[in-house]
Tab-separated table of C-alpha atoms and ligand atoms in Angstrom:
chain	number	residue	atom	x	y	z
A	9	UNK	CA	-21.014	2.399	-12.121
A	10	UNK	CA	-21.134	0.173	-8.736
A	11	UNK	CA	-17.964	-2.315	-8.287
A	12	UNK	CA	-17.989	-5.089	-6.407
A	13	UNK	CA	-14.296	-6.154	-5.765
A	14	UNK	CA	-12.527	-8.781	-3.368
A	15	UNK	CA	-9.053	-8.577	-1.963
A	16	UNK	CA	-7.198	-12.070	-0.409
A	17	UNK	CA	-3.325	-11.858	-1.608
A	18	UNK	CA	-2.102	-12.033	1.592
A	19	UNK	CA	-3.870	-12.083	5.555
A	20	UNK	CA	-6.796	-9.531	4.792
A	21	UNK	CA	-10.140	-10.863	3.959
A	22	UNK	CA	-11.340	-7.766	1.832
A	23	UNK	CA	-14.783	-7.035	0.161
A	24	UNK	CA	-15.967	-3.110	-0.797
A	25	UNK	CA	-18.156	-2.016	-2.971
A	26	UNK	CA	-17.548	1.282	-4.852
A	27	UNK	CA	-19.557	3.898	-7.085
A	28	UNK	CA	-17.470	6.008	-9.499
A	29	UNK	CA	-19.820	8.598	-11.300
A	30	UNK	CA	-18.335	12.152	-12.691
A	31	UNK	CA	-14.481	11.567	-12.019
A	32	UNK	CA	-15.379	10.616	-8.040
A	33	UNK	CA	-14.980	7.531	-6.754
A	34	UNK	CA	-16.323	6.875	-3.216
A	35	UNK	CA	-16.457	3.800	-0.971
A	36	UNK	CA	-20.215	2.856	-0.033
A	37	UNK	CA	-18.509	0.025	2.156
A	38	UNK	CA	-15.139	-1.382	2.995
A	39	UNK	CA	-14.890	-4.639	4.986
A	40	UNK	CA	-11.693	-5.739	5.925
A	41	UNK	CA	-11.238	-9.061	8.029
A	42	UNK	CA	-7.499	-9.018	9.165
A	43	UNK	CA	-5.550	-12.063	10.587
A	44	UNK	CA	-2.865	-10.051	12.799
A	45	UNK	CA	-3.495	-11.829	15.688
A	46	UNK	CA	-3.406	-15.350	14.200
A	47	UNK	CA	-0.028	-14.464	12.282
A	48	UNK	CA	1.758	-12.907	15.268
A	49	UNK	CA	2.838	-15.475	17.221
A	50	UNK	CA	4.366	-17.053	13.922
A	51	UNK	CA	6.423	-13.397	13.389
A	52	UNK	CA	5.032	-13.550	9.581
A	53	UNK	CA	2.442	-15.057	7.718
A	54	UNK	CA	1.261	-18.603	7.692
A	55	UNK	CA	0.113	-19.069	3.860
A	56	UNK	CA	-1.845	-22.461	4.560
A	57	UNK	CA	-3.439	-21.165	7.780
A	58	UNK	CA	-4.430	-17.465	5.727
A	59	UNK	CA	-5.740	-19.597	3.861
A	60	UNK	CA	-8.044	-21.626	5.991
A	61	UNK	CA	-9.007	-17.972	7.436
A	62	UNK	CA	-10.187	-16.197	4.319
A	63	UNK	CA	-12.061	-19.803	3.034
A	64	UNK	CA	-13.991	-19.142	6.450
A	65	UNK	CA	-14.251	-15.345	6.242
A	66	UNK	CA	-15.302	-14.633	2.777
A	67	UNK	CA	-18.443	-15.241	2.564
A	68	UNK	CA	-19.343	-13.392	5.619
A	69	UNK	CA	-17.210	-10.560	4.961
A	70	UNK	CA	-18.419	-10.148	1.085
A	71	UNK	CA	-22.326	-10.515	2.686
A	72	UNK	CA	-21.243	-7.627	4.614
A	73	UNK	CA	-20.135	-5.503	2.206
A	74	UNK	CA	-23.290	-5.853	0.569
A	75	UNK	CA	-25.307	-5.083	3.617
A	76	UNK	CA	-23.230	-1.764	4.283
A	77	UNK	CA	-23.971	-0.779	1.285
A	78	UNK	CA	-27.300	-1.647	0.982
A	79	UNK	CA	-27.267	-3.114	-2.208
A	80	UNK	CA	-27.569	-6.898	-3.623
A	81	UNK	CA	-26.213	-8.461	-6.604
A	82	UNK	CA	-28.781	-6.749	-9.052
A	83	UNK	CA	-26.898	-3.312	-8.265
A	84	UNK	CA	-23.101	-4.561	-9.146
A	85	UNK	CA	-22.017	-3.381	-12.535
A	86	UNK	CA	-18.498	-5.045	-12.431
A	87	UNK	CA	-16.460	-7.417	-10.425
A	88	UNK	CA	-12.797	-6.660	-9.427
A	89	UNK	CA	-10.654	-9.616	-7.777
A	90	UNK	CA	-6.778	-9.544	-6.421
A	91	UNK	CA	-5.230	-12.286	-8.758
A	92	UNK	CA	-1.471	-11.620	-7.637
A	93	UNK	CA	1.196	-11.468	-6.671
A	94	UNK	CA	0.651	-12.783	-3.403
A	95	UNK	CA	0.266	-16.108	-1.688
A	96	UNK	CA	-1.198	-18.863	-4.144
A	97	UNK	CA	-3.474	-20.271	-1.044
A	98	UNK	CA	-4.960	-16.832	-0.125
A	99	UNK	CA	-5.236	-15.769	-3.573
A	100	UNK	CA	-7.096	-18.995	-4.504
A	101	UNK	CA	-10.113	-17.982	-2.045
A	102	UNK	CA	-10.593	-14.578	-3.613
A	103	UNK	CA	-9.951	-15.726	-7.030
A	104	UNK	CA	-12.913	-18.886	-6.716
A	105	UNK	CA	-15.001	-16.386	-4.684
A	106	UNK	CA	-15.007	-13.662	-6.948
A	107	UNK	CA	-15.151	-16.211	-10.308
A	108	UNK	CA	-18.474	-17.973	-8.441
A	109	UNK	CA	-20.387	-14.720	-8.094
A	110	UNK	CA	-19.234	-13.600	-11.831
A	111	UNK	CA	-21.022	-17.351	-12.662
A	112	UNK	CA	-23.934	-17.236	-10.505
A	113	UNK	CA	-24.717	-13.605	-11.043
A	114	UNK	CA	-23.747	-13.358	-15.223
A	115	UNK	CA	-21.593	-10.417	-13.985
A	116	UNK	CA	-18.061	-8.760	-15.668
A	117	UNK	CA	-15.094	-9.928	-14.030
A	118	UNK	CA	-11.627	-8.739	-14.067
A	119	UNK	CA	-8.153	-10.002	-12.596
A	120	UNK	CA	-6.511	-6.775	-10.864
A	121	UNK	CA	-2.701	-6.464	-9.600
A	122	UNK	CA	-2.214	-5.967	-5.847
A	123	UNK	CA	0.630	-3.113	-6.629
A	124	UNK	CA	-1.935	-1.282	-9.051
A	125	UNK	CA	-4.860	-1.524	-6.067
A	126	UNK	CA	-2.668	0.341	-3.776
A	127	UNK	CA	-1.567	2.692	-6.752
A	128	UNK	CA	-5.108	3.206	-7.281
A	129	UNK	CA	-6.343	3.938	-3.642
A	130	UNK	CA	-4.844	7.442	-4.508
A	131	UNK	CA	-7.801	7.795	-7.126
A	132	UNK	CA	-10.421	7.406	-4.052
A	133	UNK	CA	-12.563	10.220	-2.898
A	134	UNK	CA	-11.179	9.908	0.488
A	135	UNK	CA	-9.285	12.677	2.712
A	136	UNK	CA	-6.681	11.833	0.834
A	137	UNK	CA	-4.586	13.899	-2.227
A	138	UNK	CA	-2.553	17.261	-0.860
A	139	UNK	CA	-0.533	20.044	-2.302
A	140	UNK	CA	0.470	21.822	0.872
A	141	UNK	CA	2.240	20.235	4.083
A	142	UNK	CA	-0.991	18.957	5.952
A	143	UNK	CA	-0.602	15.457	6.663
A	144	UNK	CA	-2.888	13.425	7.465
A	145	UNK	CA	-2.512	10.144	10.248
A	146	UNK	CA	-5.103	7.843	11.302
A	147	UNK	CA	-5.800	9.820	14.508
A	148	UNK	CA	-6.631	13.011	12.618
A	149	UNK	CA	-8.848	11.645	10.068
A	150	UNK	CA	-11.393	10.812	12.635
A	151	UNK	CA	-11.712	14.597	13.372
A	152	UNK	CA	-11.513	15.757	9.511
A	153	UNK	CA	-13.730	18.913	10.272
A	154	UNK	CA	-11.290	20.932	12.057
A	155	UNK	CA	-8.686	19.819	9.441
A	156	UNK	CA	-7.931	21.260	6.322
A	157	UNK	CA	-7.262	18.067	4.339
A	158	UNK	CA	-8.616	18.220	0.580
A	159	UNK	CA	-10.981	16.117	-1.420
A	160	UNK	CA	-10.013	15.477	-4.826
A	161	UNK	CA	-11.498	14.279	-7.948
A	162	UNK	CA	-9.578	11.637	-9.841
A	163	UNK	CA	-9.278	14.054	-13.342
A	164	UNK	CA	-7.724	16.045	-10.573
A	165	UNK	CA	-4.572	13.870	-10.529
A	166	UNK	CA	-2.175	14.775	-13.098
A	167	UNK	CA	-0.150	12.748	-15.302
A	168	UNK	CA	2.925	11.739	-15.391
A	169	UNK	CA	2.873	10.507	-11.830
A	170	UNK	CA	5.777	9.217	-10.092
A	171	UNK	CA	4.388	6.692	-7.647
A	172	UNK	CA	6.412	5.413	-5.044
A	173	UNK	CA	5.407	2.036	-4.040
A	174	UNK	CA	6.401	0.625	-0.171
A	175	UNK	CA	5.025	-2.410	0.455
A	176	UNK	CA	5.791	-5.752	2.253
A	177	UNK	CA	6.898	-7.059	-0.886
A	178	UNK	CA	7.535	-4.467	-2.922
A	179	UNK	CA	9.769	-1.200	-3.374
A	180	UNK	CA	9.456	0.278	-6.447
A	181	UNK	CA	9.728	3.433	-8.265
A	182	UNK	CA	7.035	3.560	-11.139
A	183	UNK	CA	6.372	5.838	-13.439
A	184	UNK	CA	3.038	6.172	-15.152
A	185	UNK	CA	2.271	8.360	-18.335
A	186	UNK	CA	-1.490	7.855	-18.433
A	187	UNK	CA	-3.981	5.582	-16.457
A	188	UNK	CA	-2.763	1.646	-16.389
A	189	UNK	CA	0.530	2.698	-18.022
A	190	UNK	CA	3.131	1.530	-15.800
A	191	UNK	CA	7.195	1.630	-16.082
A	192	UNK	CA	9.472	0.346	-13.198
A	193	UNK	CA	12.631	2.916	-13.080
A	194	UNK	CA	13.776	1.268	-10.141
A	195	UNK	CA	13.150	-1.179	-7.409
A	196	UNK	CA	14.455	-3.084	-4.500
A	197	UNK	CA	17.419	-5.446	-5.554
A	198	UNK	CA	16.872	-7.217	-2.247
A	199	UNK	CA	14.370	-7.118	0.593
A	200	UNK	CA	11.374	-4.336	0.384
A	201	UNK	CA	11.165	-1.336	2.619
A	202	UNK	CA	8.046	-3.007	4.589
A	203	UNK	CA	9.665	-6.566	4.984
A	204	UNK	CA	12.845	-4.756	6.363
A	205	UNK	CA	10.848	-3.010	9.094
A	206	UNK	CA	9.563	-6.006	9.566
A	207	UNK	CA	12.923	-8.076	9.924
A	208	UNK	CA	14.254	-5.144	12.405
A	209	UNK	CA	10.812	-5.371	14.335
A	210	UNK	CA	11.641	-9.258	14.732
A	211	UNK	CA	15.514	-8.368	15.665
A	212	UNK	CA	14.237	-6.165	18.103
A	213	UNK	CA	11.414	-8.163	19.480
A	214	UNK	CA	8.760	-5.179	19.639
A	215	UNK	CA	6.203	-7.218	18.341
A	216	UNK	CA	4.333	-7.823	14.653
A	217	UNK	CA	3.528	-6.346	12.490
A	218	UNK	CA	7.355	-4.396	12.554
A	219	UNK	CA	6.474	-1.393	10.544
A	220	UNK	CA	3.781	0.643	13.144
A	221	UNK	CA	5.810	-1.129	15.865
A	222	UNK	CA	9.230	0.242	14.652
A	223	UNK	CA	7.551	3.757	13.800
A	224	UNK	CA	6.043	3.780	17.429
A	225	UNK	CA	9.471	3.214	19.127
A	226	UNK	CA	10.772	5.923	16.879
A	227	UNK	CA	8.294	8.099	17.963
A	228	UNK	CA	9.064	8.412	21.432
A	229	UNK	CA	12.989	8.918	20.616
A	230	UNK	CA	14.285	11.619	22.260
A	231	UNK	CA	17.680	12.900	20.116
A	232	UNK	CA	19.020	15.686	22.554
A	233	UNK	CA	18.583	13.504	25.534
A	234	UNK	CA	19.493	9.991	24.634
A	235	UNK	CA	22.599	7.969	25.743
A	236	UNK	CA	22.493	6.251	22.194
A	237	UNK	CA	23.708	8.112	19.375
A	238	UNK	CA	23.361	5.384	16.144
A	239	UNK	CA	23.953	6.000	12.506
A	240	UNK	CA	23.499	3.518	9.927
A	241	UNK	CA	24.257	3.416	6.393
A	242	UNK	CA	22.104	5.260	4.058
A	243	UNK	CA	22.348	1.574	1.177
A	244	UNK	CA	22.573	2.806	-3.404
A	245	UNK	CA	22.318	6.650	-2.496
A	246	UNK	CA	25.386	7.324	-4.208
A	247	UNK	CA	24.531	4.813	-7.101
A	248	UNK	CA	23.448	6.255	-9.903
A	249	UNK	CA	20.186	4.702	-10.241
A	250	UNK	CA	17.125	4.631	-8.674
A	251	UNK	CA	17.353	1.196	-7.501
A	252	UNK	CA	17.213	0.304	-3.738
A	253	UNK	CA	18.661	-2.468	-0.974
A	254	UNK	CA	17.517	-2.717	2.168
A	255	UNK	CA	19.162	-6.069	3.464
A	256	UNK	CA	22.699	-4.603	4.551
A	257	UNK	CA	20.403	-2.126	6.633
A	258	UNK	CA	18.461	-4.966	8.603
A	259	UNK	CA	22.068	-6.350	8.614
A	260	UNK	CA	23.519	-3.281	10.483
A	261	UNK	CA	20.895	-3.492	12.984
A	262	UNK	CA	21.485	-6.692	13.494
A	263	UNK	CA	24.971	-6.201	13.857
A	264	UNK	CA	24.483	-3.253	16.348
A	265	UNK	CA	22.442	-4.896	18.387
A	266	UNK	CA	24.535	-8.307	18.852
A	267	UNK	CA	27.056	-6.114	20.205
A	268	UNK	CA	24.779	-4.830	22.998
A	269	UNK	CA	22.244	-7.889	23.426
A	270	UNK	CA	21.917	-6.925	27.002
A	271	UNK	CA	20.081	-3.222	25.868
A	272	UNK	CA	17.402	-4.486	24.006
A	273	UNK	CA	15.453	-4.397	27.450
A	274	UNK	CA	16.265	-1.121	27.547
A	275	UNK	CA	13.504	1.790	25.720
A	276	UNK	CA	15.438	4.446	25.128
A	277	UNK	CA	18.040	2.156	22.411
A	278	UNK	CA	15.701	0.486	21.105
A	279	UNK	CA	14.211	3.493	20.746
A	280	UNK	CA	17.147	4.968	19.082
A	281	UNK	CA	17.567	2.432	16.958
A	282	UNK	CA	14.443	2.219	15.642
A	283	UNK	CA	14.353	5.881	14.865
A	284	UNK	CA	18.000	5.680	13.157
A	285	UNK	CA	16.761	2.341	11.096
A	286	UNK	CA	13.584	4.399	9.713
A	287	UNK	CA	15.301	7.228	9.146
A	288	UNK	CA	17.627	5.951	6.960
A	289	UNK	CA	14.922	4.045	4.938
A	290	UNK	CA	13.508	7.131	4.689
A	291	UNK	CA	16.465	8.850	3.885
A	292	UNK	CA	17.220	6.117	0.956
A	293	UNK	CA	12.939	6.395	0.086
A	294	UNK	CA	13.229	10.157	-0.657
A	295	UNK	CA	16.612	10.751	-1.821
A	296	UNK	CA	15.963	8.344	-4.752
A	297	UNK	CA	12.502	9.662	-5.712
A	298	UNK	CA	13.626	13.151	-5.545
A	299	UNK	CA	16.237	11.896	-8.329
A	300	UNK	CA	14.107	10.323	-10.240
A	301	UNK	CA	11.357	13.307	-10.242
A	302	UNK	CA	14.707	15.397	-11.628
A	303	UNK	CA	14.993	13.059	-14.680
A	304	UNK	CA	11.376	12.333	-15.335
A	305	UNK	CA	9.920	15.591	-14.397
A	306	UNK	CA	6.445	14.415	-12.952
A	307	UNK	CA	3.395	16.548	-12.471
A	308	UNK	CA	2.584	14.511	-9.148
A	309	UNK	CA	4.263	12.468	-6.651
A	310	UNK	CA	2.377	9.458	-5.365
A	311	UNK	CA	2.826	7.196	-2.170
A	312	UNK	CA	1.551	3.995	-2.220
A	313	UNK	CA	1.404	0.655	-0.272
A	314	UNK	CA	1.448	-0.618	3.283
A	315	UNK	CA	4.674	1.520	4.532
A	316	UNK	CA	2.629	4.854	3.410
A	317	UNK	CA	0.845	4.790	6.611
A	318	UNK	CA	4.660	5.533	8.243
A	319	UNK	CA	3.426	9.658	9.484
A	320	UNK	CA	7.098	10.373	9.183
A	321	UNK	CA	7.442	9.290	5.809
A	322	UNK	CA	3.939	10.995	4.596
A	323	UNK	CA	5.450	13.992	6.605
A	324	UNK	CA	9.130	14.630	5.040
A	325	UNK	CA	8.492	13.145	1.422
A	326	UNK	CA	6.021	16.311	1.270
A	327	UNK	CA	8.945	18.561	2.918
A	328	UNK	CA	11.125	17.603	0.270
A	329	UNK	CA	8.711	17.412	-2.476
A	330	UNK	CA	7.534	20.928	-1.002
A	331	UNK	CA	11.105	22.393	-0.523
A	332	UNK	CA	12.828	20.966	-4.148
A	333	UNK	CA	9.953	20.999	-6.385
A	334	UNK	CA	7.414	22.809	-5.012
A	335	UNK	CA	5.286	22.718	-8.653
A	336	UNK	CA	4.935	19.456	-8.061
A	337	UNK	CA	1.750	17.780	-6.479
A	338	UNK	CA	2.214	15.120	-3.798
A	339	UNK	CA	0.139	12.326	-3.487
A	340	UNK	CA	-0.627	10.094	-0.153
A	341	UNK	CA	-4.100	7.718	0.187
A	342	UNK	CA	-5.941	8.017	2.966
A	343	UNK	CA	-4.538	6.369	6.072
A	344	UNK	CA	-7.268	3.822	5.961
A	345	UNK	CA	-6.494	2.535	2.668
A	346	UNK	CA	-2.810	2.481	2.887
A	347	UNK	CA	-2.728	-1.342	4.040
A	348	UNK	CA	-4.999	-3.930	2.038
A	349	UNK	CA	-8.316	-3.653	1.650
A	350	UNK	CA	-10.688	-4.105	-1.442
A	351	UNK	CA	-11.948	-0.395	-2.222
A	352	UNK	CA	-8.657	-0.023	-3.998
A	353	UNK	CA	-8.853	-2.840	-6.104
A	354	UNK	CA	-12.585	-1.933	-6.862
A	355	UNK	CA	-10.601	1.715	-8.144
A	356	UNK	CA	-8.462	-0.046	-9.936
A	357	UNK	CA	-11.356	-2.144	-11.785
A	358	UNK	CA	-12.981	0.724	-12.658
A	359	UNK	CA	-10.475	2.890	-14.862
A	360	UNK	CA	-9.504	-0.663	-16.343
A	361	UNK	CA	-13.361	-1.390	-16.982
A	362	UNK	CA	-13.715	2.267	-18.626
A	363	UNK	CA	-10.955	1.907	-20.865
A	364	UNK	CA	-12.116	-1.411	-22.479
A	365	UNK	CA	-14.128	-1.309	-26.347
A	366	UNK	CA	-17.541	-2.446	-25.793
A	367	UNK	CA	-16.345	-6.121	-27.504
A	368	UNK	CA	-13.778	-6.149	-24.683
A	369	UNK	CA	-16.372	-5.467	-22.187
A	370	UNK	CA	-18.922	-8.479	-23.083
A	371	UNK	CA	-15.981	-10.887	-23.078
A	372	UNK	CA	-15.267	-10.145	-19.055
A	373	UNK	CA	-18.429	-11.879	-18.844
A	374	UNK	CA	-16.464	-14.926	-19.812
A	375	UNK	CA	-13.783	-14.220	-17.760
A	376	UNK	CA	-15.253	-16.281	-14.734
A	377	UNK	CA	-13.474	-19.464	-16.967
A	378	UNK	CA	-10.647	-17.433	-17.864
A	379	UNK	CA	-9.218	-15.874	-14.296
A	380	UNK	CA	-6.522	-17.722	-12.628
A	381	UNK	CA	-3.998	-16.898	-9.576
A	382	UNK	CA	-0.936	-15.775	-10.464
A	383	UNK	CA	1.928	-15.608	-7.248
A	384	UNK	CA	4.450	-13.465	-9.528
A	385	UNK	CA	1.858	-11.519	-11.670
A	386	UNK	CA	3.741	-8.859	-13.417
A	387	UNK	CA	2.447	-5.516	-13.943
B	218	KG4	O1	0.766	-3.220	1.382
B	218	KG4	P1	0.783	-4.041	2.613
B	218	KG4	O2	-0.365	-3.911	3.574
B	218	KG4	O3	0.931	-5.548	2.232
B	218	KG4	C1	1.679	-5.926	1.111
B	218	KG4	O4	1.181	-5.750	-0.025
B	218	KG4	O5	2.842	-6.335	1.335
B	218	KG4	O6	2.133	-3.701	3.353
B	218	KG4	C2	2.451	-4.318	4.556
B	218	KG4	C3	3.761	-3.766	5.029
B	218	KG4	C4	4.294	-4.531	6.210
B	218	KG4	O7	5.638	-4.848	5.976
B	218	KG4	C5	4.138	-3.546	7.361
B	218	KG4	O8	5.095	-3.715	8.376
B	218	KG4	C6	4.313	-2.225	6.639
B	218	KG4	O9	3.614	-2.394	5.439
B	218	KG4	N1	3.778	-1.105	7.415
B	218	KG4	C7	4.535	-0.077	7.866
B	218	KG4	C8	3.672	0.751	8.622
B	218	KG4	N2	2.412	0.209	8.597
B	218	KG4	C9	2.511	-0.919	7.842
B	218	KG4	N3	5.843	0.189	7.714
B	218	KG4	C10	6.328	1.299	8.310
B	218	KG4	N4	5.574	2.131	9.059
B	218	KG4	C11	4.250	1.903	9.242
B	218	KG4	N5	3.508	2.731	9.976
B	219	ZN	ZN1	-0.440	-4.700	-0.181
């Protein structure tokens, strides 16, 4: 089966075009148009001028995806499109795009959740599912032949899966029984992991987007040498829950660093504090997983969303995971589909396509009328 699917919720233009056959599913081509530069000098994103970006970028990057792969619209089997949650303007210009080819080419459509595309990128025949503690970052992938990073095949996943989701707008612990089957054990009460990198990145002025800025700062932290010894609170790790806050973290870096205003022209603290900041996130990230794999006893642990490109998170969620329950698999997509893109919405299309009765099938065909944007789609 080839999927055609089209990704807008936010400031990536996203077309990709899939083929799942015999439990693989493999990208044939995976266009993503991002808006960083346009965004940064606003700290976040504009919705109205995202907007005027993907209306210009679409076509283009959809007529792309095509070309990449080689294929025109006689080849797609089944159209995938973000319809939320995300920003109602961007969401609009995938949503009309993707309904318009449906239309003009008399193809299936269907209305995918952001949270279950980035769930789904797991499922993609990518470098991307391990067992052991090889992780893979986006330098590495590039040489994947001296690496010992394994391919997987998506029957190879299995169920229950505890996926944690880090996103910009989302933290959530979910916990799936069987494909499409989602329950949210716990979640962010305030801001999510990603928007709180984000916050500190602004606090710190290192630049947007926070999260690789933050995680380079921490990088070059040097713990035995520095002047600036930090610790911040570790927010719900006591609770007995696996919900999690994240605003009275951004608050103590905030705090910290009015005291000191003059040192935030100086590397080395914000050095430190970025490395204290993420490490407690990460802290929080892993500490309430691990719980919640010891109550729901999971046959894999999945990470998913924009924060699962952080190297040190990939890197000590599989030390635990590896160290506490080591007969349990761990999960990570491939660092070039852990922001947004379209392949993983084209994933997620395709085990929600398979599952349908035939009668549900010929009805997509209708769904071109039926499709709308939904900011707060729940899962
Ligand atoms: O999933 P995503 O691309 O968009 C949403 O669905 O929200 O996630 C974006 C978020 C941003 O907050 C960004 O700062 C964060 O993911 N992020 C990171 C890293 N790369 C992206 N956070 C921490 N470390 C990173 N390396
Ligand atoms: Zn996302």
């Amino acid at each position: 089966m080839i999927i055609l699917a089209i990704e807008t919720s936010c400031d990536e233009t996203a077309c990709a075009i899939v083929s799942a056959k015999n439990g693989e599913i493999k990208i044939l081509s995976n266009v993503v148009s991002s808006q960083i530069k346009l965004h940064a000098k606003w700290g976040g994103v504009v919705p109205n001028l995202a907007a005027r970006e993907h209306l210009k970028n679409i076509t283009p990057v959809i007529e792309t995806s095509l070309k990449e792969a080689g294929f025109t619209s006689k080849d797609i089997d089944v159209i995938g499109v973000t319809s939320g949650p995300g920003l109602i303007p961007a969401l609009l210009i995938g949503v009309n795009a993707a309904k318009t080819l449906a239309y003009v080419w008399q193809k299936p459509l269907l209305g995918i959740h952001h949270i279950e595309g980035h769930i789904y990128a797991n499922f993609i025949n990518e470098i991307s599912a391990i067992s052991n503690n090889q992780f893979p970052n986006s330098k590495q992938i590039k040489n994947t032949k001296t690496t010992n990073y394994k391919l997987q095949t998506t029957n190879q996943i299995k169920f229950p899966i505890l996926c944690l989701v880090v996103s910009g707008g989302h933290t959530q612990l979910v916990l799936m029984k069987d494909h499409l089957q989602y329950k949210i054990i716990g979640q962010t009460l305030d801001d999510a992991a990603g928007e709180a990198f984000d916050k500190v990145a602004r606090i710190l002025n290192i630049g947007y987007p926070g999260g690789p800025k933050v995680s380079e700062h921490a990088a070059v932290h040097k713990p035995k040498t520095t002047n600036y010894k930090l610790t911040f609170p570790r927010p719900m790790l006591s609770k007995n829950n696996f919900d999690f806050s994240f605003s009275g973290l951004k608050t103590a870096v905030l705090y910290e660093t009015k005291k000191h205003p003059s040192l935030l022209k100086n590397k080395s603290y914000v050095a430190a504090v970025c490395h204290e900041f993420q490490q407690a996130s990460i802290d929080v990230l892993i500490a309430k997983t691990l719980k919640a794999a010891e109550k729901h006893r999971p046959k894999t642990i999945m990470l998913a969303g924009g924060v699962s490109a952080n190297t040190e998170l990939r890197k000590q969620l599989g030390i635990a995971i590896t160290k506490f329950i080591p007969n349990t698999k761990y999960c990570i997509p491939a660092p070039n589909l852990t922001g947004d893109n379209a392949a993983m919405i084209a994933a997620a299309t395709f085990f929600r396509f398979q599952k349908m009765s035939e009668t549900q099938k010929k009805s997509t065909k209708e769904n071109w009328k039926k499709i709308t944007a939904d900011a707060n789609l729940k899962m």
